[in-house]
Short mmCIF file of C-alpha atoms in Angstrom, two decimals:
data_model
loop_
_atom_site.label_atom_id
_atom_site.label_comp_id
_atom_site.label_asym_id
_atom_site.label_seq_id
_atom_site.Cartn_x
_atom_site.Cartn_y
_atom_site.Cartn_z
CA UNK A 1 33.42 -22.84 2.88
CA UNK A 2 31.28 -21.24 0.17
CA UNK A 3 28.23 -23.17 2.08
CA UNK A 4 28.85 -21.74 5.25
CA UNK A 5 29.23 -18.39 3.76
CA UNK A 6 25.96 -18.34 1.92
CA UNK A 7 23.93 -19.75 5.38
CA UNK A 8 25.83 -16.89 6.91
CA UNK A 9 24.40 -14.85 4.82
CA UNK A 10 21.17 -15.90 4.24
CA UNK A 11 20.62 -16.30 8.81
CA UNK A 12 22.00 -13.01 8.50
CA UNK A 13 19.18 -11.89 6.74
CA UNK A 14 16.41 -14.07 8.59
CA UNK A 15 17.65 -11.72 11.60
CA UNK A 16 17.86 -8.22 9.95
CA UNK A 17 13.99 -9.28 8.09
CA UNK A 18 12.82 -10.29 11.76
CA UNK A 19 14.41 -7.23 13.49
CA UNK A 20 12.84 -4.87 11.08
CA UNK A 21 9.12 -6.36 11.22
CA UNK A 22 9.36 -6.57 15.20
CA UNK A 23 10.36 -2.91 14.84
CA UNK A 24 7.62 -1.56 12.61
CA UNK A 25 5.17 -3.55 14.55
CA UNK A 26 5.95 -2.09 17.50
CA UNK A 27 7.67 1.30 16.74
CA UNK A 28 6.58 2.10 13.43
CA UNK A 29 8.10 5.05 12.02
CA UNK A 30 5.36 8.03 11.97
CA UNK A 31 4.21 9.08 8.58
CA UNK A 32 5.53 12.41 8.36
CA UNK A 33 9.12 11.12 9.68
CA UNK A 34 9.29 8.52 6.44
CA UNK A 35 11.48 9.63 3.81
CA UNK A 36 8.89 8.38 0.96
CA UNK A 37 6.79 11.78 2.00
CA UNK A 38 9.54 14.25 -0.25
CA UNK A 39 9.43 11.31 -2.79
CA UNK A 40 5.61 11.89 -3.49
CA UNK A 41 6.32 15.63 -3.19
CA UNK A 42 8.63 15.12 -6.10
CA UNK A 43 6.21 12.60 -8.14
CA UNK A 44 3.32 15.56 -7.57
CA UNK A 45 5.35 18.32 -8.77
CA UNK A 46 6.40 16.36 -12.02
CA UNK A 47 3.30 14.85 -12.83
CA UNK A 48 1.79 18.67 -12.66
CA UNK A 49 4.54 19.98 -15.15
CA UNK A 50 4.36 16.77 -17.77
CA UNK A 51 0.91 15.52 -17.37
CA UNK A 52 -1.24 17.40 -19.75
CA UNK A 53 -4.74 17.14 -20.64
CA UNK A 54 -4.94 18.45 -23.85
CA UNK A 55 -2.48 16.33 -25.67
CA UNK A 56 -3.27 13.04 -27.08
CA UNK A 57 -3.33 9.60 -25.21
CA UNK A 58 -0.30 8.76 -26.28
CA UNK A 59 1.53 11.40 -25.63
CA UNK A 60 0.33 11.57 -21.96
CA UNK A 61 1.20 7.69 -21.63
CA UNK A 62 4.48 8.58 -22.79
CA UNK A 63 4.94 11.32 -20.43
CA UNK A 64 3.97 8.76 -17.81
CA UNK A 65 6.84 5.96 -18.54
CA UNK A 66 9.22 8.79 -18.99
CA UNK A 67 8.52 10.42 -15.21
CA UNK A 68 8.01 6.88 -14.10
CA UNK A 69 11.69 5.56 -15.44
CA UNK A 70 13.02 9.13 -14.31
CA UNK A 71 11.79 9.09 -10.72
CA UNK A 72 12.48 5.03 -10.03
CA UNK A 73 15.80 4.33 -12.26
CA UNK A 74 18.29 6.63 -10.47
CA UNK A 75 16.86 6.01 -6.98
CA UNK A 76 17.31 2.34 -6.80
CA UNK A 77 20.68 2.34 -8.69
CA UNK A 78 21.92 4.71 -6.07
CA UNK A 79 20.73 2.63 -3.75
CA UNK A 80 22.20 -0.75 -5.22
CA UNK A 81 25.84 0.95 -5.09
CA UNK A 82 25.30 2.72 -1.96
CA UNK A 83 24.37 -1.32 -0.78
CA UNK A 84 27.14 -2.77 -2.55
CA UNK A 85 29.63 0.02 -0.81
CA UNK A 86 28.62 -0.64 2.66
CA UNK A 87 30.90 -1.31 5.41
CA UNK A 88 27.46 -2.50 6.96
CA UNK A 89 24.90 -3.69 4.77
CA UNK A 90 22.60 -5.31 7.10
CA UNK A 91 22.43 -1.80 8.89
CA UNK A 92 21.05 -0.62 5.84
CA UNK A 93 18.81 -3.36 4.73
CA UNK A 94 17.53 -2.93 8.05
CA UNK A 95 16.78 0.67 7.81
CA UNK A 96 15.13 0.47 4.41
CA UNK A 97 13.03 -2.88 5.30
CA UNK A 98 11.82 -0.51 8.57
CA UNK A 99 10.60 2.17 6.54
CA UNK A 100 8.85 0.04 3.71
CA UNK A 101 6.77 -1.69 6.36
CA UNK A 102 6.03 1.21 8.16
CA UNK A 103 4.69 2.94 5.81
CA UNK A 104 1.31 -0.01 5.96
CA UNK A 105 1.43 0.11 9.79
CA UNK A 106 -2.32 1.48 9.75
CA UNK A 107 -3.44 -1.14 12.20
CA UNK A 108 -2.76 1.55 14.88
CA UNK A 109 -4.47 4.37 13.34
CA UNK A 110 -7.39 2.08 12.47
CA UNK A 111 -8.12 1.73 16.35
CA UNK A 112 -7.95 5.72 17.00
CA UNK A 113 -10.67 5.82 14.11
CA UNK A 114 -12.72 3.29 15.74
CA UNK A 115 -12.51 5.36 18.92
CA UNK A 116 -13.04 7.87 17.22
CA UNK A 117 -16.36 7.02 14.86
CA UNK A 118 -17.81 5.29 18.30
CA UNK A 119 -17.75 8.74 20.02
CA UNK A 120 -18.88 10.28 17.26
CA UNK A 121 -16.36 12.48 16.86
CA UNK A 122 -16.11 12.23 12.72
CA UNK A 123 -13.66 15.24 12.41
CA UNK A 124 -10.93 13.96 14.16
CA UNK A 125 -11.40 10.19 12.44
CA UNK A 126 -10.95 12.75 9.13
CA UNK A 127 -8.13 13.80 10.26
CA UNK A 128 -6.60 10.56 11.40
CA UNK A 129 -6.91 9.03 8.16
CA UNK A 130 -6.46 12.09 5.75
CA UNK A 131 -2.36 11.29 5.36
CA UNK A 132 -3.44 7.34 4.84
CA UNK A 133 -5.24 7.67 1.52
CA UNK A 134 -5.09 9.37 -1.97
CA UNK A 135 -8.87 10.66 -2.01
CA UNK A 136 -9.84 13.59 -0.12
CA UNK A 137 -11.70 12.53 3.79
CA UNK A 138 -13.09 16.07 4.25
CA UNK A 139 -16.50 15.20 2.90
CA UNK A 140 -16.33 11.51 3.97
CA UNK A 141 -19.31 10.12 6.40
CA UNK A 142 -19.46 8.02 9.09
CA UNK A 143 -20.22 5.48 6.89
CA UNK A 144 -17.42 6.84 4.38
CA UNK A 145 -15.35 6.60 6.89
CA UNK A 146 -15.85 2.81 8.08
CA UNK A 147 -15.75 1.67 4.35
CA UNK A 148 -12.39 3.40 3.19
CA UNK A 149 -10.68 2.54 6.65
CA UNK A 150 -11.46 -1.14 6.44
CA UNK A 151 -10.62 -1.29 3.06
CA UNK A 152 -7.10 0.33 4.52
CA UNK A 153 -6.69 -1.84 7.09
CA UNK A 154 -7.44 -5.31 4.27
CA UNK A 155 -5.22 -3.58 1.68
CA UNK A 156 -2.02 -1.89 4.08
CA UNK A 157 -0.45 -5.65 4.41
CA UNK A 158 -0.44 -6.87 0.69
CA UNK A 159 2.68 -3.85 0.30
CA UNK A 160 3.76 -3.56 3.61
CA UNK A 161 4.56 -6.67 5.22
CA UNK A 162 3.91 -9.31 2.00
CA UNK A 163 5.50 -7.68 -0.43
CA UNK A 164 8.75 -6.50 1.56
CA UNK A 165 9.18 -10.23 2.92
CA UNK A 166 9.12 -11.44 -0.27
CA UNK A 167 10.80 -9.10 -2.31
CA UNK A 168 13.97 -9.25 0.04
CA UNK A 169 13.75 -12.73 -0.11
CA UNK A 170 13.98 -12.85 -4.61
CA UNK A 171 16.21 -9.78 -4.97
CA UNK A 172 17.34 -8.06 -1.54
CA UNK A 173 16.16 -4.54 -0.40
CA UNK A 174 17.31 -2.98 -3.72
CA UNK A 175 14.06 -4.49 -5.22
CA UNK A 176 12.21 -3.63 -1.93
CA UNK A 177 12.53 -0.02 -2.79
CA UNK A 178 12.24 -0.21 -6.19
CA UNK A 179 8.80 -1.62 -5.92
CA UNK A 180 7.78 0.73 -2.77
CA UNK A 181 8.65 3.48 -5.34
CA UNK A 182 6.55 1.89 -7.66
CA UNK A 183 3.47 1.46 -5.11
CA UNK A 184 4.21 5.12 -4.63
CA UNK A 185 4.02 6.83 -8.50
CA UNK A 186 0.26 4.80 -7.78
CA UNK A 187 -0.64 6.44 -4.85
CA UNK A 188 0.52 9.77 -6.12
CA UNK A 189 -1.38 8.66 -9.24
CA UNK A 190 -4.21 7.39 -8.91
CA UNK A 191 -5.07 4.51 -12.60
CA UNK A 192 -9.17 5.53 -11.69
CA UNK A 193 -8.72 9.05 -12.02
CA UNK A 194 -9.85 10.91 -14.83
CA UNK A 195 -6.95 13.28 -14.68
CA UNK A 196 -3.84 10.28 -14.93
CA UNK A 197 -6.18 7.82 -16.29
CA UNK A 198 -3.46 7.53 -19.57
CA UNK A 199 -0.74 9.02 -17.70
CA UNK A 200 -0.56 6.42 -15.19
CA UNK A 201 -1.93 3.77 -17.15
CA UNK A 202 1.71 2.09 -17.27
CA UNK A 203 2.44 2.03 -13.89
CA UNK A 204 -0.76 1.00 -12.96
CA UNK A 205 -0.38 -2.07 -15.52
CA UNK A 206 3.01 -2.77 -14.13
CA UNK A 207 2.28 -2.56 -10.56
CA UNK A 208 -0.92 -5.16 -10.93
CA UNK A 209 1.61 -8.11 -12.34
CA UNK A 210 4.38 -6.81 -9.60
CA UNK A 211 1.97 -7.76 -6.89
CA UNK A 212 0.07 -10.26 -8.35
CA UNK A 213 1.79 -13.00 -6.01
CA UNK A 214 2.05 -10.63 -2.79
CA UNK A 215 -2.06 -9.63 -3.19
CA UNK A 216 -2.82 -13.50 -4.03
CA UNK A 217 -0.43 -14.89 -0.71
CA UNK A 218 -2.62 -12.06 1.27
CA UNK A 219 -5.90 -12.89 0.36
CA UNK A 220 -5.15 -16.77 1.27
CA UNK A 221 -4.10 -15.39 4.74
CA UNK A 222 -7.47 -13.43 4.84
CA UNK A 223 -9.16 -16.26 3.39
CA UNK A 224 -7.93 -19.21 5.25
CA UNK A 225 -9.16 -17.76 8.31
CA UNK A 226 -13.06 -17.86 7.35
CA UNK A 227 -13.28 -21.33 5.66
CA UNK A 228 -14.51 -22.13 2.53
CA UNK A 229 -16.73 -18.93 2.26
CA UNK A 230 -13.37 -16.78 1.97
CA UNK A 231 -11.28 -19.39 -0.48
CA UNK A 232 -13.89 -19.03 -2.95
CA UNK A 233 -14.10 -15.63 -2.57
CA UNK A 234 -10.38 -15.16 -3.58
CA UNK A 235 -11.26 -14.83 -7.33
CA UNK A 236 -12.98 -12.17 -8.86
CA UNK A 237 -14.90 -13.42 -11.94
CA UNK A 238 -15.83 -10.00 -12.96
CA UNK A 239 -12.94 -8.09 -14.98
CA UNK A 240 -14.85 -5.35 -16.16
CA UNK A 241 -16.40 -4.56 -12.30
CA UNK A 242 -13.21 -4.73 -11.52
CA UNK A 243 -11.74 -1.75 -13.72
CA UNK A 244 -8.24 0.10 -13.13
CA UNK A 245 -8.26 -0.39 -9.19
CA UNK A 246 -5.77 -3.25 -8.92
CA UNK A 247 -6.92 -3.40 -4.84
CA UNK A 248 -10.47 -4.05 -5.88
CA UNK A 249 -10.01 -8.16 -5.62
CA UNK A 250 -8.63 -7.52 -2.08
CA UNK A 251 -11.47 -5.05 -1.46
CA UNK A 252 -14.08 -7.95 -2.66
CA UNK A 253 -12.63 -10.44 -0.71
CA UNK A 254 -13.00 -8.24 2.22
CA UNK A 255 -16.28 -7.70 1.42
CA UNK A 256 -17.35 -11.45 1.39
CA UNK A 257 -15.95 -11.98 4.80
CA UNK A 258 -17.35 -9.24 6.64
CA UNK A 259 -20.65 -9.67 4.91
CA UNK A 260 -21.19 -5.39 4.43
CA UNK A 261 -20.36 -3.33 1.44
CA UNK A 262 -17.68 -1.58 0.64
CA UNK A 263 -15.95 0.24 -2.41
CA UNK A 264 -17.85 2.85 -3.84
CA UNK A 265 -17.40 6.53 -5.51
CA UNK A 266 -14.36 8.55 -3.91
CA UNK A 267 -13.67 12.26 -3.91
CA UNK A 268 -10.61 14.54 -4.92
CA UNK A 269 -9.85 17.60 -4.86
CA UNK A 270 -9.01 19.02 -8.21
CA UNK A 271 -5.19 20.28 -8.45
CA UNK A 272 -4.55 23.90 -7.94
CA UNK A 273 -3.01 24.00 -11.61
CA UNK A 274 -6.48 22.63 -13.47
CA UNK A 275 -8.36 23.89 -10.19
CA UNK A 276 -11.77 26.04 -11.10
CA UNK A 277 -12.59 28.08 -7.87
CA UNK A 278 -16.39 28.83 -6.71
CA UNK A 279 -16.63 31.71 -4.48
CA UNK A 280 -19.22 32.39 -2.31
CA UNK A 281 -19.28 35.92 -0.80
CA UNK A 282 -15.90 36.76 -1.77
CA UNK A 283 -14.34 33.56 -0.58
CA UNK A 284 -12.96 30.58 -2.73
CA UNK A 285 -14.82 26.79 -2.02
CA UNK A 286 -12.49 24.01 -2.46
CA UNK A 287 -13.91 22.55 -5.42
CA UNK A 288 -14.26 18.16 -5.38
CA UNK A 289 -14.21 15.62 -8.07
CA UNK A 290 -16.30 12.64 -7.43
CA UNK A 291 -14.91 9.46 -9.41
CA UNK A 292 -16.88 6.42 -9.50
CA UNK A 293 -15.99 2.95 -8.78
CA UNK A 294 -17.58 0.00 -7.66
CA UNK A 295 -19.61 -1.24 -4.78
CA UNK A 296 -19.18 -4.63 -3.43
CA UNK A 297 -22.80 -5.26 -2.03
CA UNK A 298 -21.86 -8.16 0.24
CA UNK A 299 -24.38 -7.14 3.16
CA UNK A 300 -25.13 -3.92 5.04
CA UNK A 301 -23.65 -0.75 4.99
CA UNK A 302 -20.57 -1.13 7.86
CA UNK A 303 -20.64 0.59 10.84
CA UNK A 304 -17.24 1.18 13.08
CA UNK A 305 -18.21 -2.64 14.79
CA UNK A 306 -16.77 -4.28 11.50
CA UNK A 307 -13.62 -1.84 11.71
CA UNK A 308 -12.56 -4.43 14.77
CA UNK A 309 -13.32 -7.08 13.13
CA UNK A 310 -11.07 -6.35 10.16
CA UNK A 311 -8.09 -5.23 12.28
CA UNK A 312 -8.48 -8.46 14.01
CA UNK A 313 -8.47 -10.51 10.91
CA UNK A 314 -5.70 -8.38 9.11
CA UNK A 315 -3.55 -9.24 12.77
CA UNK A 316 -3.73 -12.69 12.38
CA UNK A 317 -3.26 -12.37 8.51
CA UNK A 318 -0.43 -10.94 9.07
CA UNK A 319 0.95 -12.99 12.28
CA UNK A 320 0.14 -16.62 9.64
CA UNK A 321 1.92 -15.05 6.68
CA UNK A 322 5.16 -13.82 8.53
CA UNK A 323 5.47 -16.95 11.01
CA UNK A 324 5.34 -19.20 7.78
CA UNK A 325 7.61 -16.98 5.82
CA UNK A 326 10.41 -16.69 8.28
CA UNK A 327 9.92 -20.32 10.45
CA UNK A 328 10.02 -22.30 7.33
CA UNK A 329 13.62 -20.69 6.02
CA UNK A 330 15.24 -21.23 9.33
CA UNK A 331 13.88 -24.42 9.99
CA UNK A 332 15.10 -25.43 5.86
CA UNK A 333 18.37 -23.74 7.84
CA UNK A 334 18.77 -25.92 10.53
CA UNK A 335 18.19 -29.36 8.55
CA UNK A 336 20.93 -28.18 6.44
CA UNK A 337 23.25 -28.39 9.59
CA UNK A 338 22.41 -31.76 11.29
#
C-alpha cells in the first residue's frame, strides 16, 4: 500500500511538472503579471536602506546575509506550511512551478529583438529587453544588443527550466522558490558591481554552488549538440577571467559554439540615493556606471543572424534536457508495475 501511495505521488508529480512546463512554454506568464516583480521591489528598497558604502567590508557583508536570511527565510517557510495545509497541493505546486519557469521564457522576446535589430529599429529592441536584464539597455548598440540578448537567451534555461525540474524533483516546490528567491537577491544585486560587490558577495557565493549541477546539466545540453568542439568547451580553465559573474562559464561556452564574442563591460545607472546629477541647461542627465567584465573573443562581433542561431540551439537544449528528465522517471515508473 505504502508503494502504491508513493508512485501515486510521485506520477502525480510527473503530471503537475509536465503541465506546468507545457504551460510556460506556451502561455508564459508576462513579466509584469509575475509575483517575483514586488519581491525585487522589496530586495531594492532594503538593499538601499542597509547597504552602505562607507562602512567596512564586513559590515556590508553582514548587512548582506542579514537582508538575504530576512527576505528568503519567512517566504519559503510560509510557503512550506501554506503547502503542507493544502486541500490541493498539486494546484499549488503547479502554480508556483508556472511562475518559476516563466520568469526564463525569453525565447519569445528574443525573436521580437531579432525582428527588431533586422529592421533596424534599435529603440524598440531596448525596450523589449530593458525588463530582462539588471544593466541599463538605454545606451546599448546594435551590437550591445545582439551580445547581451544571446547571452539571455544561453543563460534564461540554466534557472528556468533546469533548475525548477530538478529542484522539484530533490525537495518539492518549497525549494523551487527558495532558490528562485535566491536567483532573485542576484539579479537585484548584481556580485560585479562596485556598489554590492561585499554586500552581495554571500549570495553570490551561495548561488554559484546552488547551481553548480543545473549550469553544468545545461551546458552538456548546449554542448552535446555541437560535438566535440562544445564538450571541451564546457570547462573554463581560467578562474580569475572568470571573476564574480557565476554565468560567465555559460557565457564562454556560448561563445565557443557560435564562434563571435560576447561578454564585455555593462552599464548601470547609479541609484537615486548615491545618484550625482549632471545638468545641462537646467535639466538633470541620467548619470551611467560602466563596470567591466570580460570578453570572450571566440570570433566576430555578432550580428542579429547569430541571435537565431542561439534560440534555436537553446530550443533543442531545452526540448533534450526536459524529454530526458521527465521520460526516464515515468518509464523507471512503468517497469516498477510490470
Amino acid at each position: 500500500m505504502n508503494n502504491l501511495l508513493l508512485q501515486n505521488e510521485f506520477i502525480q508529480g510527473c503530471l503537475v511538472l509536465i503541465a506546468s512546463i507545457a504551460a510556460a512554454q506556451l502561455a508564459p506568464l508576462p513579466k509584469h503579471w509575475l509575483p517575483w516583480l514586488w519581491f525585487r521591489l522589496l530586495a531594492n528598497q532594503l538593499a538601499a536602506k542597509v547597504n552602505h558604502l562607507n562602512r567596512s567590508v564586513s559590515q556590508q557583508m553582514t548587512a548582506g546575509i542579514l537582508a538575504t536570511l530576512l527576505l528568503v527565510i519567512p517566504i519559503t517557510t510560509i510557503t512550506a506550511f501554506f503547502l503542507e495545509l493544502a486541500a490541493y497541493g498539486w494546484f499549488f505546486d503547479f502554480l508556483i512551478l508556472y511562475c518559476s519557469i516563466s520568469d526564463y521564457q525569453f525565447t519569445h522576446q528574443a525573436k521580437r529583438i531579432q525582428a527588431a535589430l533586422e529592421k533596424g529599429n534599435n529603440a524598440s529592441a531596448k525596450v523589449i529587453l530593458a525588463p530582462w536584464v539588471s544593466q541599463s539597455t538605454q545606451r546599448l548598440s546594435s551590437v550591445g544588443l545582439c551580445k547581451t540578448t544571446i547571452e539571455k537567451t544561453l543563460i534564461a534555461p540554466v534557472y528556468g527550466s533546469v533548475a525548477t525540474v530538478l529542484f522539484f524533483a530533490l525537495g518539492g516546490s518549497t525549494m523551487v522558490i527558495a532558490a528562485h528567491l535566491l536567483k532573485q537577491l542576484e539579479q537585484c544585486w548584481p556580485t560585479y558591481h562596485p556598489n554590492f560587490v561585499n554586500f552581495s558577495s554571500f549570495i553570490g557565493q551561495f548561488n554559484r554552488l546552488l547551481f553548480f549541477i543545473p549550469r553544468l546539466l545545461w551546458q552538456f545540453s548546449l554542448a552535446i549538440q555541437f560535438g566535440q568542439l562544445g564538450v571541451k568547451s564546457i570547462v573554463v580553465t581560467d578562474k580569475v577571467t572568470q571573476g564574480l559573474n557565476n554565468d560567465f562559464s555559460v557565457i564562454h561556452l556560448g561563445a565557443n559554439l557560435l564562434k563571435t564574442e560576447l561578454g564585455g563591460p555593462q552599464q548601470f545607472i547609479l541609484p537615486s540615493a548615491s545618484q550625482k546629477l549632471s545638468y545641462t541647461n537646467g535639466a538633470a542627465e541620467t548619470v551611467f556606471e560602466k563596470v567591466a567584465l570580460a570578453k570572450v573573443l571566440a570570433g566576430p562581433l555578432p550580428h542579429y543572424q547569430h541571435i537565431h542561431i542561439a534560440i534555436k540551439a537553446a530550443q533543442n537544449g531545452k526540448f533534450f534536457f526536459l524529454a530526458l528528465a521527465i521520460l526516464l522517471p515515468l518509464l523507471w515508473a512503468l517497469l516498477q508495475n510490470m
